[in-house]
mmCIF file of C-alpha atoms in Angstrom:
data_model
loop_
_atom_site.group_PDB
_atom_site.id
_atom_site.type_symbol
_atom_site.label_atom_id
_atom_site.label_comp_id
_atom_site.label_asym_id
_atom_site.label_seq_id
_atom_site.Cartn_x
_atom_site.Cartn_y
_atom_site.Cartn_z
ATOM 1 C CA SER B 1 0.000 0.000 0.000
ATOM 2 C CA GLN B 2 1.042 3.590 -0.469
ATOM 3 C CA GLN B 3 3.172 5.009 2.318
ATOM 4 C CA GLY B 4 2.547 8.698 1.697
ATOM 5 C CA GLU B 5 -0.914 10.153 1.222
ATOM 6 C CA GLU B 6 -1.198 13.723 0.002
ATOM 7 C CA ASP B 7 -4.017 16.035 0.888
ATOM 8 C CA PRO B 8 -5.828 17.624 -0.848
ATOM 9 C CA GLN B 9 -5.997 15.560 -4.032
ATOM 10 C CA ALA B 10 -6.511 18.742 -6.049
ATOM 11 C CA LEU B 11 -6.096 22.441 -5.308
ATOM 12 C CA SER B 12 -6.885 25.536 -7.365
ATOM 13 C CA ILE B 13 -5.706 28.954 -6.208
ATOM 14 C CA GLN B 14 -5.195 32.400 -7.666
ATOM 15 C CA GLU B 15 -1.763 33.409 -8.841
ATOM 16 C CA GLY B 16 0.084 35.149 -6.036
ATOM 17 C CA GLU B 17 -1.610 33.192 -3.255
ATOM 18 C CA ASN B 18 0.123 30.593 -1.115
ATOM 19 C CA ALA B 19 -0.460 26.884 -1.667
ATOM 20 C CA THR B 20 -0.217 24.320 1.100
ATOM 21 C CA MET B 21 -0.145 20.581 0.551
ATOM 22 C CA ASN B 22 0.014 17.927 3.227
ATOM 23 C CA CYS B 23 1.421 14.442 3.334
ATOM 24 C CA SER B 24 0.750 11.756 5.911
ATOM 25 C CA TYR B 25 2.609 8.488 6.192
ATOM 26 C CA LYS B 26 2.363 5.337 8.224
ATOM 27 C CA THR B 27 5.712 3.974 9.326
ATOM 28 C CA SER B 28 9.061 5.324 10.441
ATOM 29 C CA ILE B 29 11.193 7.034 7.837
ATOM 30 C CA ASN B 30 14.792 8.093 7.294
ATOM 31 C CA ASN B 31 13.840 11.128 5.292
ATOM 32 C CA LEU B 32 11.017 12.559 3.233
ATOM 33 C CA GLN B 33 11.237 14.183 -0.171
ATOM 34 C CA TRP B 34 8.906 16.328 -2.253
ATOM 35 C CA TYR B 35 8.799 16.112 -6.044
ATOM 36 C CA ARG B 36 6.982 18.007 -8.787
ATOM 37 C CA GLN B 37 5.677 16.533 -12.021
ATOM 38 C CA ASN B 38 4.491 18.538 -15.012
ATOM 39 C CA SER B 39 1.930 17.001 -17.382
ATOM 40 C CA GLY B 40 2.908 13.325 -17.175
ATOM 41 C CA ARG B 41 6.611 13.958 -17.521
ATOM 42 C CA GLY B 42 9.407 12.877 -15.249
ATOM 43 C CA LEU B 43 9.538 14.066 -11.666
ATOM 44 C CA VAL B 44 11.738 16.888 -10.457
ATOM 45 C CA HIS B 45 13.190 16.745 -6.970
ATOM 46 C CA LEU B 46 12.239 19.798 -4.903
ATOM 47 C CA ILE B 47 13.469 19.288 -1.384
ATOM 48 C CA LEU B 48 14.609 16.620 1.059
ATOM 49 C CA ILE B 49 14.013 16.819 4.779
ATOM 50 C CA ARG B 50 15.656 14.390 7.162
ATOM 51 C CA SER B 51 13.831 12.746 10.027
ATOM 52 C CA ASN B 52 15.752 14.842 12.577
ATOM 53 C CA GLU B 53 14.821 18.127 10.879
ATOM 54 C CA ARG B 54 11.594 20.027 11.497
ATOM 55 C CA GLU B 55 11.632 22.669 8.793
ATOM 56 C CA LYS B 56 13.497 23.401 5.596
ATOM 57 C CA HIS B 57 13.395 26.225 3.064
ATOM 58 C CA SER B 58 14.334 26.423 -0.583
ATOM 59 C CA GLY B 59 13.419 29.624 -2.420
ATOM 60 C CA ARG B 60 9.620 29.934 -2.291
ATOM 61 C CA LEU B 61 9.271 26.464 -0.827
ATOM 62 C CA ARG B 62 8.917 25.666 2.839
ATOM 63 C CA VAL B 63 8.668 22.102 4.089
ATOM 64 C CA THR B 64 7.839 21.000 7.603
ATOM 65 C CA LEU B 65 8.074 17.556 9.112
ATOM 66 C CA ASP B 66 6.340 16.306 12.238
ATOM 67 C CA THR B 67 7.509 12.773 12.924
ATOM 68 C CA SER B 68 5.257 12.438 15.969
ATOM 69 C CA LYS B 69 2.206 12.997 13.751
ATOM 70 C CA LYS B 70 3.823 11.261 10.779
ATOM 71 C CA SER B 71 3.036 14.220 8.556
ATOM 72 C CA SER B 72 4.736 16.780 6.366
ATOM 73 C CA SER B 73 3.572 19.916 4.609
ATOM 74 C CA LEU B 74 4.799 21.748 1.534
ATOM 75 C CA LEU B 75 4.111 25.468 1.307
ATOM 76 C CA ILE B 76 4.618 27.339 -1.950
ATOM 77 C CA THR B 77 4.521 31.078 -1.401
ATOM 78 C CA ALA B 78 3.544 33.709 -3.983
ATOM 79 C CA SER B 79 2.400 31.085 -6.474
ATOM 80 C CA ARG B 80 3.019 31.476 -10.199
ATOM 81 C CA ALA B 81 1.413 29.933 -13.267
ATOM 82 C CA ALA B 82 4.535 27.794 -13.719
ATOM 83 C CA ASP B 83 3.812 26.126 -10.360
ATOM 84 C CA THR B 84 0.855 24.326 -11.945
ATOM 85 C CA ALA B 85 1.827 20.677 -11.597
ATOM 86 C CA SER B 86 1.334 17.582 -9.482
ATOM 87 C CA TYR B 87 3.265 17.411 -6.239
ATOM 88 C CA PHE B 88 4.282 14.161 -4.594
ATOM 89 C CA CYS B 89 5.753 13.333 -1.255
ATOM 90 C CA ALA B 90 8.054 10.364 -1.067
ATOM 91 C CA THR B 91 8.937 8.607 2.128
ATOM 92 C CA ILE B 92 12.205 6.811 2.362
ATOM 93 C CA ASP B 93 12.981 3.931 4.638
ATOM 94 C CA ASP B 94 14.739 1.078 2.898
ATOM 95 C CA LYS B 95 12.964 2.019 -0.314
ATOM 96 C CA ILE B 96 11.271 5.096 -1.675
ATOM 97 C CA ILE B 97 7.471 5.127 -1.715
ATOM 98 C CA PHE B 98 5.446 7.858 -3.407
ATOM 99 C CA GLY B 99 1.998 9.114 -2.532
ATOM 100 C CA LYS B 100 -0.658 9.698 -5.174
ATOM 101 C CA GLY B 101 0.018 13.402 -5.314
ATOM 102 C CA THR B 102 -1.764 16.737 -5.164
ATOM 103 C CA ARG B 103 -2.734 18.373 -8.445
ATOM 104 C CA LEU B 104 -2.115 22.099 -8.101
ATOM 105 C CA HIS B 105 -3.660 24.517 -10.569
ATOM 106 C CA ILE B 106 -2.697 28.175 -10.456
ATOM 107 C CA LEU B 107 -5.394 30.418 -11.890
ATOM 108 C CA PRO B 108 -4.339 33.609 -13.725
ATOM 109 C CA LYS C 1 25.905 16.775 -17.284
ATOM 110 C CA ALA C 2 23.274 15.172 -19.467
ATOM 111 C CA GLY C 3 20.121 14.119 -17.687
ATOM 112 C CA VAL C 4 18.541 10.714 -17.431
ATOM 113 C CA THR C 5 17.452 9.448 -20.813
ATOM 114 C CA GLN C 6 14.859 6.820 -21.564
ATOM 115 C CA THR C 7 14.126 5.076 -24.810
ATOM 116 C CA PRO C 8 11.768 4.729 -26.457
ATOM 117 C CA ARG C 9 9.536 7.616 -25.376
ATOM 118 C CA TYR C 10 6.363 6.023 -26.706
ATOM 119 C CA LEU C 11 5.508 2.433 -27.415
ATOM 120 C CA ILE C 12 2.405 0.569 -28.510
ATOM 121 C CA LYS C 13 2.249 -3.189 -28.019
ATOM 122 C CA THR C 14 -0.432 -5.831 -28.114
ATOM 123 C CA ARG C 15 -1.407 -8.222 -25.352
ATOM 124 C CA GLY C 16 0.896 -11.182 -24.995
ATOM 125 C CA GLN C 17 3.924 -9.449 -26.446
ATOM 126 C CA GLN C 18 7.000 -8.545 -24.487
ATOM 127 C CA VAL C 19 8.750 -5.195 -24.261
ATOM 128 C CA THR C 20 12.162 -3.883 -23.224
ATOM 129 C CA LEU C 21 12.666 -0.342 -22.009
ATOM 130 C CA SER C 22 16.036 1.322 -21.642
ATOM 131 C CA CYS C 23 17.393 3.888 -19.213
ATOM 132 C CA SER C 24 20.721 5.710 -19.239
ATOM 133 C CA PRO C 25 21.490 7.352 -15.886
ATOM 134 C CA ILE C 26 23.352 10.562 -15.267
ATOM 135 C CA SER C 27 27.073 10.051 -15.669
ATOM 136 C CA GLY C 28 28.569 8.890 -12.388
ATOM 137 C CA HIS C 29 25.291 7.697 -10.932
ATOM 138 C CA ARG C 30 25.372 4.046 -9.977
ATOM 139 C CA SER C 31 21.815 3.531 -8.774
ATOM 140 C CA VAL C 32 18.851 3.162 -11.105
ATOM 141 C CA SER C 33 15.265 2.734 -9.979
ATOM 142 C CA TRP C 34 12.181 1.992 -12.037
ATOM 143 C CA TYR C 35 8.612 3.107 -11.358
ATOM 144 C CA GLN C 36 5.249 2.500 -12.954
ATOM 145 C CA GLN C 37 2.781 5.386 -12.975
ATOM 146 C CA THR C 38 -0.916 4.920 -13.692
ATOM 147 C CA PRO C 39 -3.895 7.174 -12.933
ATOM 148 C CA GLY C 40 -5.393 4.578 -10.617
ATOM 149 C CA GLN C 41 -2.382 3.353 -8.668
ATOM 150 C CA GLY C 42 -0.131 6.387 -8.871
ATOM 151 C CA LEU C 43 3.623 5.930 -8.736
ATOM 152 C CA GLN C 44 4.649 2.439 -7.779
ATOM 153 C CA PHE C 45 8.178 1.264 -7.182
ATOM 154 C CA LEU C 46 9.288 -1.589 -9.406
ATOM 155 C CA PHE C 47 12.927 -2.215 -8.525
ATOM 156 C CA GLU C 48 16.266 -0.631 -7.790
ATOM 157 C CA TYR C 49 19.641 -1.622 -9.175
ATOM 158 C CA PHE C 50 23.003 -0.668 -7.802
ATOM 159 C CA SER C 51 26.311 -1.880 -9.175
ATOM 160 C CA GLU C 52 24.573 -4.394 -11.448
ATOM 161 C CA THR C 53 22.665 -5.987 -8.559
ATOM 162 C CA GLN C 54 18.989 -5.718 -7.761
ATOM 163 C CA ARG C 55 18.873 -4.174 -4.291
ATOM 164 C CA ASN C 56 15.166 -3.721 -3.817
ATOM 165 C CA LYS C 57 11.984 -4.919 -5.442
ATOM 166 C CA GLY C 58 8.381 -3.757 -5.339
ATOM 167 C CA ASN C 59 5.244 -5.872 -5.393
ATOM 168 C CA PHE C 60 5.036 -6.703 -9.071
ATOM 169 C CA PRO C 61 4.669 -10.108 -10.713
ATOM 170 C CA GLY C 62 7.625 -11.944 -12.146
ATOM 171 C CA ARG C 63 6.672 -10.760 -15.631
ATOM 172 C CA PHE C 64 8.490 -7.571 -14.690
ATOM 173 C CA SER C 65 12.240 -7.926 -14.657
ATOM 174 C CA GLY C 66 15.264 -5.754 -15.056
ATOM 175 C CA ARG C 67 18.991 -5.646 -15.204
ATOM 176 C CA GLN C 68 21.841 -3.200 -14.954
ATOM 177 C CA PHE C 69 24.997 -3.191 -16.987
ATOM 178 C CA SER C 70 28.534 -2.342 -15.944
ATOM 179 C CA ASN C 71 28.146 1.192 -17.327
ATOM 180 C CA SER C 72 25.087 1.626 -15.041
ATOM 181 C CA ARG C 73 22.658 1.646 -17.931
ATOM 182 C CA SER C 74 19.540 -0.319 -17.102
ATOM 183 C CA GLU C 75 16.813 -2.144 -18.934
ATOM 184 C CA MET C 76 13.478 -3.396 -17.765
ATOM 185 C CA ASN C 77 11.489 -6.080 -19.476
ATOM 186 C CA VAL C 78 7.828 -6.928 -19.278
ATOM 187 C CA SER C 79 6.767 -10.262 -20.721
ATOM 188 C CA THR C 80 3.294 -11.432 -21.681
ATOM 189 C CA LEU C 81 1.890 -7.927 -21.684
ATOM 190 C CA GLU C 82 -1.555 -7.260 -20.239
ATOM 191 C CA LEU C 83 -3.860 -4.315 -20.825
ATOM 192 C CA GLY C 84 -3.210 -3.201 -17.245
ATOM 193 C CA ASP C 85 0.466 -2.763 -18.000
ATOM 194 C CA SER C 86 -0.354 0.391 -19.953
ATOM 195 C CA ALA C 87 1.405 3.102 -17.997
ATOM 196 C CA LEU C 88 4.150 5.662 -17.877
ATOM 197 C CA TYR C 89 7.374 3.913 -16.877
ATOM 198 C CA LEU C 90 9.832 6.190 -15.154
ATOM 199 C CA CYS C 91 13.475 5.610 -14.515
ATOM 200 C CA ALA C 92 15.429 7.514 -11.887
ATOM 201 C CA SER C 93 19.105 7.600 -11.102
ATOM 202 C CA SER C 94 20.974 8.630 -7.991
ATOM 203 C CA GLU C 95 24.546 8.717 -6.842
ATOM 204 C CA GLY C 96 24.208 6.078 -4.198
ATOM 205 C CA GLN C 97 21.899 3.338 -3.173
ATOM 206 C CA GLY C 98 18.542 3.885 -1.558
ATOM 207 C CA VAL C 99 17.731 7.203 0.042
ATOM 208 C CA HIS C 100 19.486 9.749 -2.123
ATOM 209 C CA GLU C 101 17.861 12.457 -4.187
ATOM 210 C CA GLN C 102 16.648 10.907 -7.416
ATOM 211 C CA TYR C 103 16.813 12.371 -10.908
ATOM 212 C CA PHE C 104 14.041 11.224 -13.181
ATOM 213 C CA GLY C 105 13.952 10.657 -16.898
ATOM 214 C CA PRO C 106 11.029 11.771 -19.064
ATOM 215 C CA GLY C 107 9.496 8.315 -19.026
ATOM 216 C CA THR C 108 8.340 5.777 -21.576
ATOM 217 C CA ARG C 109 4.617 5.804 -22.327
ATOM 218 C CA LEU C 110 3.572 2.200 -22.953
ATOM 219 C CA THR C 111 0.172 1.455 -24.399
ATOM 220 C CA VAL C 112 -0.994 -2.154 -24.562
ATOM 221 C CA THR C 113 -3.885 -2.863 -26.919
#
């Protein structure tokens, strides 16, 4: 079964607004990664957060990790049209397991 | 450096046939992983190869197999194709085994008719 489960499944927001996506998982992990996928293409790695980290930033991205709640969130600030994509969390223990993703649509 | 390349990009096969997909990792990367992506099941891990050895395997039937060559290039094979095998097959490479950041190729879109 899937390890990571993203929430919401789909999200539409106005350009310039912030987008928040959540990921919950079931078992212990070594680290958690977020990826972006545009229109059925290959995935692009966004950010990796280790199990002993609580928050990480990369440009307009902010990721948090709460291992006690087995959850992570991805915040994209000041969204742009180019952010329209599917976003996946991937939990890593001995193998990497992806969730089903959140489809983000940025409205002009 | 050149990115991960996958060939072919698109493929149409009929049920019962077999297919071989190819993946060339980023130069210097020794780990290659394969994933199947479908609208219903999402991204599912197939297997990981490191230094020509399968290190990890997902829950797929034995019809799905793979191998890695000494230059780290990898192939996956699906025998006796079924309609449900229609999917986007993604290959990813990383420097080391397991938990490293992965770099994905554009995928091979397989359609089984």
